Amino acid sequence: MKYAIDMGNKFTEDFSKSSDEDRGALELIESIGGNIIKDLKDRGHSIIDCSTENIINNGESLQRRIIKVNQSKAELFISINCIKGNSNEINIYVKDEDGAKIGNRIKKYIMYSMDFNVNIKNGEKLYILKNTKIKGIVIEICILSYDLKVIEEILSEGIIKAMIYSNNLI
């Protein structure tokens, strides 16, 4: 199966001004994404990394990622983002029934493994999902306080399991 993986915004201007917390969130996204990419490649899947670097603003970042996803001809797109939140929660945005099935598999694994609130939300209006032409989900990790290594391990494993299982769903 061919997957398109996006590890969120990384625009130059913001990164140079970012706090240690912001850098920690970026490192978390890159660790989770790296784990997912490595595991799926080891299982024989094709991976297209749709992340962007050295971008000046959010608009340019979104546009380049959408172009990469649409040109990839992948069967599933997953975008991983991390923000500082008011609580420990994960929002999984989906645009269709197949995305909801994958999101619910991720939710089931995460809620079984850690004390995080996991929400499945309608992502039809999210610019990145609205403009990509393949099945996809956006995972937004909101962190108030938690051991980032634990989050990395559990999320990586949960997302990988859900994606492997999704081969039968899409």
mmCIF file of N, CA, C and O in Angstrom, residues 60-161:
data_model
loop_
_atom_site.group_PDB
_atom_site.id
_atom_site.type_symbol
_atom_site.label_atom_id
_atom_site.label_comp_id
_atom_site.label_asym_id
_atom_site.label_seq_id
_atom_site.Cartn_x
_atom_site.Cartn_y
_atom_site.Cartn_z
ATOM 1 N N GLU A 60 1.895 28.934 2.276
ATOM 2 C CA GLU A 60 2.824 28.261 1.362
ATOM 3 C C GLU A 60 3.029 26.805 1.793
ATOM 4 O O GLU A 60 3.065 25.900 0.959
ATOM 5 N N SER A 61 3.144 26.588 3.093
ATOM 6 C CA SER A 61 3.322 25.237 3.613
ATOM 7 C C SER A 61 2.138 24.349 3.241
ATOM 8 O O SER A 61 2.314 23.236 2.737
ATOM 9 N N LEU A 62 0.931 24.833 3.488
ATOM 10 C CA LEU A 62 -0.270 24.057 3.152
ATOM 11 C C LEU A 62 -0.325 23.742 1.669
ATOM 12 O O LEU A 62 -0.592 22.597 1.279
ATOM 13 N N GLN A 63 -0.086 24.745 0.846
ATOM 14 C CA GLN A 63 -0.175 24.554 -0.603
ATOM 15 C C GLN A 63 0.829 23.511 -1.092
ATOM 16 O O GLN A 63 0.492 22.625 -1.865
ATOM 17 N N ARG A 64 2.053 23.583 -0.610
ATOM 18 C CA ARG A 64 3.078 22.610 -1.041
ATOM 19 C C ARG A 64 2.749 21.197 -0.570
ATOM 20 O O ARG A 64 2.966 20.229 -1.294
ATOM 21 N N ARG A 65 2.231 21.088 0.655
ATOM 22 C CA ARG A 65 1.883 19.759 1.161
ATOM 23 C C ARG A 65 0.726 19.159 0.373
ATOM 24 O O ARG A 65 0.728 17.974 0.052
ATOM 25 N N ILE A 66 -0.259 19.964 0.045
ATOM 26 C CA ILE A 66 -1.405 19.490 -0.740
ATOM 27 C C ILE A 66 -0.945 19.018 -2.117
ATOM 28 O O ILE A 66 -1.370 17.960 -2.595
ATOM 29 N N ILE A 67 -0.069 19.772 -2.752
ATOM 30 C CA ILE A 67 0.457 19.376 -4.064
ATOM 31 C C ILE A 67 1.179 18.039 -3.955
ATOM 32 O O ILE A 67 0.972 17.129 -4.771
ATOM 33 N N LYS A 68 2.027 17.880 -2.925
ATOM 34 C CA LYS A 68 2.757 16.618 -2.741
ATOM 35 C C LYS A 68 1.788 15.452 -2.545
ATOM 36 O O LYS A 68 1.975 14.380 -3.118
ATOM 37 N N VAL A 69 0.776 15.656 -1.713
ATOM 38 C CA VAL A 69 -0.198 14.584 -1.454
ATOM 39 C C VAL A 69 -0.910 14.198 -2.745
ATOM 40 O O VAL A 69 -0.996 13.015 -3.090
ATOM 41 N N ASN A 70 -1.405 15.183 -3.474
ATOM 42 C CA ASN A 70 -2.168 14.890 -4.686
ATOM 43 C C ASN A 70 -1.304 14.266 -5.779
ATOM 44 O O ASN A 70 -1.779 13.424 -6.535
ATOM 45 N N GLN A 71 -0.043 14.639 -5.857
ATOM 46 C CA GLN A 71 0.853 14.044 -6.852
ATOM 47 C C GLN A 71 1.324 12.654 -6.446
ATOM 48 O O GLN A 71 1.785 11.886 -7.282
ATOM 49 N N SER A 72 1.211 12.321 -5.178
ATOM 50 C CA SER A 72 1.741 11.051 -4.671
ATOM 51 C C SER A 72 0.984 9.834 -5.173
ATOM 52 O O SER A 72 1.532 8.746 -5.219
ATOM 53 N N LYS A 73 -0.288 10.015 -5.508
ATOM 54 C CA LYS A 73 -1.155 8.901 -5.897
ATOM 55 C C LYS A 73 -1.197 7.815 -4.804
ATOM 56 O O LYS A 73 -1.320 6.625 -5.085
ATOM 57 N N ALA A 74 -1.061 8.255 -3.557
ATOM 58 C CA ALA A 74 -1.139 7.336 -2.418
ATOM 59 C C ALA A 74 -2.585 6.916 -2.198
ATOM 60 O O ALA A 74 -3.520 7.527 -2.715
ATOM 61 N N GLU A 75 -2.746 5.874 -1.396
ATOM 62 C CA GLU A 75 -4.083 5.395 -1.078
ATOM 63 C C GLU A 75 -4.617 5.980 0.221
ATOM 64 O O GLU A 75 -5.820 5.974 0.455
ATOM 65 N N LEU A 76 -3.716 6.466 1.088
ATOM 66 C CA LEU A 76 -4.140 7.061 2.360
ATOM 67 C C LEU A 76 -3.174 8.172 2.747
ATOM 68 O O LEU A 76 -1.957 8.002 2.642
ATOM 69 N N PHE A 77 -3.729 9.276 3.197
ATOM 70 C CA PHE A 77 -2.965 10.433 3.652
ATOM 71 C C PHE A 77 -3.180 10.599 5.150
ATOM 72 O O PHE A 77 -4.302 10.520 5.645
ATOM 73 N N ILE A 78 -2.084 10.832 5.880
ATOM 74 C CA ILE A 78 -2.188 11.112 7.311
ATOM 75 C C ILE A 78 -1.304 12.305 7.636
ATOM 76 O O ILE A 78 -0.140 12.356 7.252
ATOM 77 N N SER A 79 -1.876 13.289 8.319
ATOM 78 C CA SER A 79 -1.148 14.481 8.742
ATOM 79 C C SER A 79 -1.112 14.501 10.267
ATOM 80 O O SER A 79 -2.130 14.290 10.922
ATOM 81 N N ILE A 80 0.080 14.737 10.820
ATOM 82 C CA ILE A 80 0.264 14.735 12.272
ATOM 83 C C ILE A 80 0.705 16.128 12.711
ATOM 84 O O ILE A 80 1.676 16.669 12.181
ATOM 85 N N ASN A 81 -0.017 16.720 13.652
ATOM 86 C CA ASN A 81 0.292 18.051 14.161
ATOM 87 C C ASN A 81 0.258 18.037 15.679
ATOM 88 O O ASN A 81 -0.466 17.256 16.281
ATOM 89 N N CYS A 82 1.010 18.916 16.300
ATOM 90 C CA CYS A 82 1.068 18.974 17.755
ATOM 91 C C CYS A 82 1.010 20.436 18.191
ATOM 92 O O CYS A 82 1.712 21.277 17.625
ATOM 93 N N ILE A 83 0.150 20.717 19.180
ATOM 94 C CA ILE A 83 0.047 22.074 19.706
ATOM 95 C C ILE A 83 -0.001 22.016 21.230
ATOM 96 O O ILE A 83 -0.348 20.994 21.812
ATOM 97 N N LYS A 84 0.348 23.101 21.863
ATOM 98 C CA LYS A 84 0.193 23.211 23.311
ATOM 99 C C LYS A 84 -1.283 23.443 23.567
ATOM 100 O O LYS A 84 -1.884 24.327 22.982
ATOM 101 N N GLY A 85 -1.878 22.604 24.390
ATOM 102 C CA GLY A 85 -3.313 22.702 24.643
ATOM 103 C C GLY A 85 -3.630 23.007 26.082
ATOM 104 O O GLY A 85 -2.742 23.117 26.924
ATOM 105 N N ASN A 86 -4.921 23.124 26.370
ATOM 106 C CA ASN A 86 -5.395 23.341 27.726
ATOM 107 C C ASN A 86 -5.661 22.023 28.438
ATOM 108 O O ASN A 86 -6.019 21.995 29.598
ATOM 109 N N SER A 87 -5.532 20.930 27.702
ATOM 110 C CA SER A 87 -5.723 19.593 28.263
ATOM 111 C C SER A 87 -4.964 18.605 27.399
ATOM 112 O O SER A 87 -4.498 18.949 26.319
ATOM 113 N N ASN A 88 -4.831 17.391 27.890
ATOM 114 C CA ASN A 88 -4.228 16.327 27.098
ATOM 115 C C ASN A 88 -5.328 15.706 26.256
ATOM 116 O O ASN A 88 -6.212 15.024 26.786
ATOM 117 N N GLU A 89 -5.303 15.975 24.969
ATOM 118 C CA GLU A 89 -6.313 15.395 24.093
ATOM 119 C C GLU A 89 -5.779 15.257 22.680
ATOM 120 O O GLU A 89 -4.800 15.907 22.304
ATOM 121 N N ILE A 90 -6.426 14.404 21.943
ATOM 122 C CA ILE A 90 -6.081 14.193 20.549
ATOM 123 C C ILE A 90 -7.363 14.339 19.745
ATOM 124 O O ILE A 90 -8.382 13.719 20.064
ATOM 125 N N ASN A 91 -7.301 15.184 18.740
ATOM 126 C CA ASN A 91 -8.424 15.357 17.830
ATOM 127 C C ASN A 91 -8.041 14.713 16.502
ATOM 128 O O ASN A 91 -6.993 15.021 15.937
ATOM 129 N N ILE A 92 -8.892 13.818 16.043
ATOM 130 C CA ILE A 92 -8.671 13.162 14.755
ATOM 131 C C ILE A 92 -9.746 13.670 13.811
ATOM 132 O O ILE A 92 -10.930 13.412 14.005
ATOM 133 N N TYR A 93 -9.310 14.418 12.809
ATOM 134 C CA TYR A 93 -10.224 14.997 11.831
ATOM 135 C C TYR A 93 -10.322 14.070 10.632
ATOM 136 O O TYR A 93 -9.313 13.628 10.088
ATOM 137 N N VAL A 94 -11.542 13.779 10.221
ATOM 138 C CA VAL A 94 -11.785 12.865 9.104
ATOM 139 C C VAL A 94 -12.702 13.550 8.096
ATOM 140 O O VAL A 94 -13.456 14.450 8.451
ATOM 141 N N LYS A 95 -12.625 13.092 6.844
ATOM 142 C CA LYS A 95 -13.493 13.698 5.835
ATOM 143 C C LYS A 95 -14.498 12.725 5.245
ATOM 144 O O LYS A 95 -15.338 13.106 4.456
ATOM 145 N N ASP A 96 -14.390 11.440 5.619
ATOM 146 C CA ASP A 96 -15.321 10.456 5.082
ATOM 147 C C ASP A 96 -15.413 9.257 6.023
ATOM 148 O O ASP A 96 -14.741 9.196 7.047
ATOM 149 N N GLU A 97 -16.254 8.306 5.636
ATOM 150 C CA GLU A 97 -16.491 7.131 6.474
ATOM 151 C C GLU A 97 -15.226 6.284 6.659
ATOM 152 O O GLU A 97 -14.967 5.763 7.742
ATOM 153 N N ASP A 98 -14.428 6.138 5.607
ATOM 154 C CA ASP A 98 -13.186 5.365 5.728
ATOM 155 C C ASP A 98 -12.234 6.025 6.724
ATOM 156 O O ASP A 98 -11.589 5.346 7.522
ATOM 157 N N GLY A 99 -12.131 7.349 6.669
ATOM 158 C CA GLY A 99 -11.292 8.073 7.628
ATOM 159 C C GLY A 99 -11.790 7.881 9.051
ATOM 160 O O GLY A 99 -11.000 7.724 9.982
ATOM 161 N N ALA A 100 -13.116 7.865 9.210
ATOM 162 C CA ALA A 100 -13.699 7.654 10.542
ATOM 163 C C ALA A 100 -13.358 6.271 11.080
ATOM 164 O O ALA A 100 -13.077 6.115 12.276
ATOM 165 N N LYS A 101 -13.353 5.254 10.219
ATOM 166 C CA LYS A 101 -12.991 3.901 10.655
ATOM 167 C C LYS A 101 -11.541 3.871 11.150
ATOM 168 O O LYS A 101 -11.246 3.284 12.184
ATOM 169 N N ILE A 102 -10.659 4.498 10.390
ATOM 170 C CA ILE A 102 -9.247 4.537 10.783
ATOM 171 C C ILE A 102 -9.094 5.342 12.070
ATOM 172 O O ILE A 102 -8.401 4.939 12.997
ATOM 173 N N GLY A 103 -9.758 6.495 12.138
ATOM 174 C CA GLY A 103 -9.705 7.331 13.335
ATOM 175 C C GLY A 103 -10.193 6.603 14.564
ATOM 176 O O GLY A 103 -9.604 6.707 15.650
ATOM 177 N N ASN A 104 -11.262 5.834 14.425
ATOM 178 C CA ASN A 104 -11.788 5.081 15.562
ATOM 179 C C ASN A 104 -10.843 3.971 16.008
ATOM 180 O O ASN A 104 -10.755 3.668 17.191
ATOM 181 N N ARG A 105 -10.103 3.370 15.071
ATOM 182 C CA ARG A 105 -9.101 2.356 15.451
ATOM 183 C C ARG A 105 -7.973 3.014 16.261
ATOM 184 O O ARG A 105 -7.513 2.467 17.247
ATOM 185 N N ILE A 106 -7.530 4.188 15.810
ATOM 186 C CA ILE A 106 -6.489 4.917 16.543
ATOM 187 C C ILE A 106 -7.013 5.285 17.929
ATOM 188 O O ILE A 106 -6.340 5.084 18.936
ATOM 189 N N LYS A 107 -8.228 5.810 17.978
ATOM 190 C CA LYS A 107 -8.844 6.213 19.248
ATOM 191 C C LYS A 107 -8.914 5.042 20.223
ATOM 192 O O LYS A 107 -8.546 5.177 21.393
ATOM 193 N N LYS A 108 -9.347 3.898 19.739
ATOM 194 C CA LYS A 108 -9.483 2.719 20.597
ATOM 195 C C LYS A 108 -8.137 2.348 21.218
ATOM 196 O O LYS A 108 -8.049 2.096 22.414
ATOM 197 N N TYR A 109 -7.102 2.341 20.419
ATOM 198 C CA TYR A 109 -5.789 1.952 20.935
ATOM 199 C C TYR A 109 -5.257 2.984 21.932
ATOM 200 O O TYR A 109 -4.757 2.621 22.987
ATOM 201 N N ILE A 110 -5.376 4.260 21.603
ATOM 202 C CA ILE A 110 -4.836 5.317 22.473
ATOM 203 C C ILE A 110 -5.571 5.344 23.807
ATOM 204 O O ILE A 110 -4.950 5.409 24.864
ATOM 205 N N MET A 111 -6.891 5.278 23.782
ATOM 206 C CA MET A 111 -7.660 5.353 25.018
ATOM 207 C C MET A 111 -7.420 4.128 25.897
ATOM 208 O O MET A 111 -7.505 4.208 27.110
ATOM 209 N N TYR A 112 -7.086 3.003 25.284
ATOM 210 C CA TYR A 112 -6.765 1.799 26.046
ATOM 211 C C TYR A 112 -5.395 1.942 26.721
ATOM 212 O O TYR A 112 -5.172 1.418 27.804
ATOM 213 N N SER A 113 -4.482 2.671 26.082
ATOM 214 C CA SER A 113 -3.090 2.724 26.529
ATOM 215 C C SER A 113 -2.725 3.936 27.379
ATOM 216 O O SER A 113 -1.725 3.906 28.083
ATOM 217 N N MET A 114 -3.488 5.014 27.299
ATOM 218 C CA MET A 114 -3.104 6.206 28.057
ATOM 219 C C MET A 114 -4.313 7.062 28.377
ATOM 220 O O MET A 114 -5.354 6.938 27.746
ATOM 221 N N ASP A 115 -4.154 7.943 29.343
ATOM 222 C CA ASP A 115 -5.234 8.794 29.810
ATOM 223 C C ASP A 115 -5.305 10.074 28.976
ATOM 224 O O ASP A 115 -4.875 11.134 29.414
ATOM 225 N N PHE A 116 -5.811 9.935 27.770
ATOM 226 C CA PHE A 116 -5.972 11.061 26.865
ATOM 227 C C PHE A 116 -7.412 11.066 26.384
ATOM 228 O O PHE A 116 -7.995 10.010 26.131
ATOM 229 N N ASN A 117 -7.987 12.234 26.241
ATOM 230 C CA ASN A 117 -9.291 12.367 25.622
ATOM 231 C C ASN A 117 -9.065 12.340 24.112
ATOM 232 O O ASN A 117 -8.271 13.110 23.597
ATOM 233 N N VAL A 118 -9.723 11.441 23.397
ATOM 234 C CA VAL A 118 -9.559 11.328 21.949
ATOM 235 C C VAL A 118 -10.905 11.599 21.294
ATOM 236 O O VAL A 118 -11.908 10.958 21.621
ATOM 237 N N ASN A 119 -10.933 12.555 20.374
ATOM 238 C CA ASN A 119 -12.156 12.958 19.696
ATOM 239 C C ASN A 119 -12.044 12.718 18.198
ATOM 240 O O ASN A 119 -11.015 13.024 17.600
ATOM 241 N N ILE A 120 -13.106 12.198 17.614
ATOM 242 C CA ILE A 120 -13.200 12.084 16.157
ATOM 243 C C ILE A 120 -14.064 13.259 15.718
ATOM 244 O O ILE A 120 -15.190 13.430 16.198
ATOM 245 N N LYS A 121 -13.520 14.092 14.826
ATOM 246 C CA LYS A 121 -14.230 15.298 14.409
ATOM 247 C C LYS A 121 -14.353 15.357 12.892
ATOM 248 O O LYS A 121 -13.528 14.811 12.173
ATOM 249 N N ASN A 122 -15.391 16.060 12.454
ATOM 250 C CA ASN A 122 -15.595 16.263 11.028
ATOM 251 C C ASN A 122 -14.519 17.219 10.505
ATOM 252 O O ASN A 122 -14.429 18.357 10.946
ATOM 253 N N GLY A 123 -13.721 16.751 9.563
ATOM 254 C CA GLY A 123 -12.647 17.569 9.004
ATOM 255 C C GLY A 123 -12.906 18.002 7.580
ATOM 256 O O GLY A 123 -11.995 18.468 6.892
ATOM 257 N N GLU A 124 -14.156 17.871 7.113
ATOM 258 C CA GLU A 124 -14.470 18.214 5.724
ATOM 259 C C GLU A 124 -14.098 19.648 5.367
ATOM 260 O O GLU A 124 -13.802 19.944 4.220
ATOM 261 N N LYS A 125 -14.120 20.540 6.347
ATOM 262 C CA LYS A 125 -13.838 21.952 6.069
ATOM 263 C C LYS A 125 -12.371 22.332 6.289
ATOM 264 O O LYS A 125 -11.978 23.451 5.994
ATOM 265 N N LEU A 126 -11.566 21.400 6.816
ATOM 266 C CA LEU A 126 -10.144 21.686 6.966
ATOM 267 C C LEU A 126 -9.530 21.821 5.578
ATOM 268 O O LEU A 126 -9.697 20.955 4.727
ATOM 269 N N TYR A 127 -8.800 22.886 5.381
ATOM 270 C CA TYR A 127 -8.244 23.187 4.060
ATOM 271 C C TYR A 127 -7.449 22.016 3.499
ATOM 272 O O TYR A 127 -7.608 21.649 2.334
ATOM 273 N N ILE A 128 -6.619 21.412 4.319
ATOM 274 C CA ILE A 128 -5.761 20.333 3.818
ATOM 275 C C ILE A 128 -6.573 19.103 3.425
ATOM 276 O O ILE A 128 -6.283 18.459 2.419
ATOM 277 N N LEU A 129 -7.606 18.755 4.175
ATOM 278 C CA LEU A 129 -8.432 17.604 3.814
ATOM 279 C C LEU A 129 -9.365 17.931 2.652
ATOM 280 O O LEU A 129 -9.604 17.079 1.783
ATOM 281 N N LYS A 130 -9.894 19.127 2.643
ATOM 282 C CA LYS A 130 -10.811 19.535 1.588
ATOM 283 C C LYS A 130 -10.124 19.533 0.216
ATOM 284 O O LYS A 130 -10.752 19.260 -0.795
ATOM 285 N N ASN A 131 -8.830 19.817 0.192
ATOM 286 C CA ASN A 131 -8.122 19.972 -1.074
ATOM 287 C C ASN A 131 -7.255 18.783 -1.474
ATOM 288 O O ASN A 131 -6.629 18.807 -2.529
ATOM 289 N N THR A 132 -7.208 17.752 -0.650
ATOM 290 C CA THR A 132 -6.499 16.542 -1.057
ATOM 291 C C THR A 132 -7.505 15.592 -1.704
ATOM 292 O O THR A 132 -8.664 15.545 -1.307
ATOM 293 N N LYS A 133 -7.035 14.838 -2.681
ATOM 294 C CA LYS A 133 -7.924 14.007 -3.496
ATOM 295 C C LYS A 133 -7.949 12.546 -3.076
ATOM 296 O O LYS A 133 -8.512 11.720 -3.773
ATOM 297 N N ILE A 134 -7.321 12.225 -1.960
ATOM 298 C CA ILE A 134 -7.314 10.842 -1.489
ATOM 299 C C ILE A 134 -7.903 10.769 -0.083
ATOM 300 O O ILE A 134 -8.090 11.795 0.568
ATOM 301 N N LYS A 135 -8.162 9.575 0.387
ATOM 302 C CA LYS A 135 -8.664 9.388 1.749
ATOM 303 C C LYS A 135 -7.607 9.890 2.723
ATOM 304 O O LYS A 135 -6.414 9.694 2.506
ATOM 305 N N GLY A 136 -8.059 10.550 3.788
ATOM 306 C CA GLY A 136 -7.075 11.071 4.710
ATOM 307 C C GLY A 136 -7.643 11.454 6.059
ATOM 308 O O GLY A 136 -8.852 11.595 6.229
ATOM 309 N N ILE A 137 -6.711 11.607 7.012
ATOM 310 C CA ILE A 137 -7.044 12.067 8.352
ATOM 311 C C ILE A 137 -5.970 13.045 8.815
ATOM 312 O O ILE A 137 -4.835 13.007 8.345
ATOM 313 N N VAL A 138 -6.372 13.907 9.730
ATOM 314 C CA VAL A 138 -5.437 14.814 10.393
ATOM 315 C C VAL A 138 -5.490 14.494 11.881
ATOM 316 O O VAL A 138 -6.570 14.460 12.473
ATOM 317 N N ILE A 139 -4.318 14.248 12.460
ATOM 318 C CA ILE A 139 -4.234 13.971 13.892
ATOM 319 C C ILE A 139 -3.602 15.180 14.555
ATOM 320 O O ILE A 139 -2.472 15.550 14.244
ATOM 321 N N GLU A 140 -4.361 15.808 15.445
ATOM 322 C CA GLU A 140 -3.892 16.988 16.171
ATOM 323 C C GLU A 140 -3.695 16.598 17.633
ATOM 324 O O GLU A 140 -4.645 16.244 18.326
ATOM 325 N N ILE A 141 -2.459 16.648 18.074
ATOM 326 C CA ILE A 141 -2.112 16.279 19.446
ATOM 327 C C ILE A 141 -2.039 17.560 20.267
ATOM 328 O O ILE A 141 -1.248 18.451 19.963
ATOM 329 N N CYS A 142 -2.879 17.676 21.285
ATOM 330 C CA CYS A 142 -2.881 18.834 22.177
ATOM 331 C C CYS A 142 -2.314 18.386 23.517
ATOM 332 O O CYS A 142 -2.840 17.455 24.129
ATOM 333 N N ILE A 143 -1.264 19.049 23.962
ATOM 334 C CA ILE A 143 -0.579 18.608 25.174
ATOM 335 C C ILE A 143 -0.583 19.707 26.225
ATOM 336 O O ILE A 143 -0.154 20.825 25.958
ATOM 337 N N LEU A 144 -1.074 19.379 27.409
ATOM 338 C CA LEU A 144 -0.940 20.255 28.566
ATOM 339 C C LEU A 144 0.316 19.840 29.318
ATOM 340 O O LEU A 144 1.231 20.624 29.510
ATOM 341 N N SER A 145 0.377 18.592 29.711
ATOM 342 C CA SER A 145 1.579 18.049 30.340
ATOM 343 C C SER A 145 1.524 16.535 30.219
ATOM 344 O O SER A 145 0.488 15.926 30.467
ATOM 345 N N TYR A 146 2.620 15.954 29.806
ATOM 346 C CA TYR A 146 2.698 14.512 29.664
ATOM 347 C C TYR A 146 4.120 14.154 29.298
ATOM 348 O O TYR A 146 4.855 14.976 28.762
ATOM 349 N N ASP A 147 4.505 12.930 29.551
ATOM 350 C CA ASP A 147 5.813 12.437 29.158
ATOM 351 C C ASP A 147 5.815 12.250 27.636
ATOM 352 O O ASP A 147 5.117 11.384 27.111
ATOM 353 N N LEU A 148 6.591 13.074 26.929
ATOM 354 C CA LEU A 148 6.580 13.045 25.464
ATOM 355 C C LEU A 148 7.042 11.706 24.902
ATOM 356 O O LEU A 148 6.567 11.276 23.852
ATOM 357 N N LYS A 149 7.934 11.020 25.595
ATOM 358 C CA LYS A 149 8.405 9.712 25.124
ATOM 359 C C LYS A 149 7.265 8.701 25.148
ATOM 360 O O LYS A 149 7.121 7.899 24.234
ATOM 361 N N VAL A 150 6.433 8.759 26.176
ATOM 362 C CA VAL A 150 5.277 7.864 26.270
ATOM 363 C C VAL A 150 4.300 8.162 25.136
ATOM 364 O O VAL A 150 3.804 7.249 24.469
ATOM 365 N N ILE A 151 4.034 9.446 24.910
ATOM 366 C CA ILE A 151 3.137 9.835 23.827
ATOM 367 C C ILE A 151 3.675 9.317 22.495
ATOM 368 O O ILE A 151 2.937 8.742 21.689
ATOM 369 N N GLU A 152 4.960 9.523 22.267
ATOM 370 C CA GLU A 152 5.576 9.082 21.009
ATOM 371 C C GLU A 152 5.382 7.585 20.786
ATOM 372 O O GLU A 152 4.953 7.150 19.718
ATOM 373 N N GLU A 153 5.690 6.788 21.792
ATOM 374 C CA GLU A 153 5.600 5.336 21.646
ATOM 375 C C GLU A 153 4.164 4.869 21.413
ATOM 376 O O GLU A 153 3.889 4.083 20.505
ATOM 377 N N ILE A 154 3.244 5.356 22.222
ATOM 378 C CA ILE A 154 1.854 4.897 22.128
ATOM 379 C C ILE A 154 1.204 5.379 20.839
ATOM 380 O O ILE A 154 0.539 4.603 20.145
ATOM 381 N N LEU A 155 1.404 6.649 20.494
ATOM 382 C CA LEU A 155 0.795 7.156 19.264
ATOM 383 C C LEU A 155 1.379 6.488 18.035
ATOM 384 O O LEU A 155 0.645 6.128 17.115
ATOM 385 N N SER A 156 2.687 6.347 17.994
ATOM 386 C CA SER A 156 3.313 5.691 16.842
ATOM 387 C C SER A 156 2.712 4.309 16.641
ATOM 388 O O SER A 156 2.271 3.958 15.544
ATOM 389 N N GLU A 157 2.682 3.523 17.713
ATOM 390 C CA GLU A 157 2.176 2.162 17.614
ATOM 391 C C GLU A 157 0.690 2.134 17.253
ATOM 392 O O GLU A 157 0.260 1.350 16.410
ATOM 393 N N GLY A 158 -0.090 3.009 17.873
ATOM 394 C CA GLY A 158 -1.526 3.051 17.591
ATOM 395 C C GLY A 158 -1.829 3.444 16.159
ATOM 396 O O GLY A 158 -2.693 2.850 15.505
ATOM 397 N N ILE A 159 -1.109 4.429 15.649
ATOM 398 C CA ILE A 159 -1.328 4.875 14.272
ATOM 399 C C ILE A 159 -0.899 3.785 13.292
ATOM 400 O O ILE A 159 -1.603 3.488 12.327
ATOM 401 N N ILE A 160 0.242 3.163 13.540
ATOM 402 C CA ILE A 160 0.720 2.092 12.657
ATOM 403 C C ILE A 160 -0.289 0.945 12.620
ATOM 404 O O ILE A 160 -0.668 0.475 11.546
ATOM 405 N N LYS A 161 -0.743 0.501 13.794
ATOM 406 C CA LYS A 161 -1.715 -0.595 13.838
ATOM 407 C C LYS A 161 -2.988 -0.236 13.080
ATOM 408 O O LYS A 161 -3.531 -1.045 12.335
#
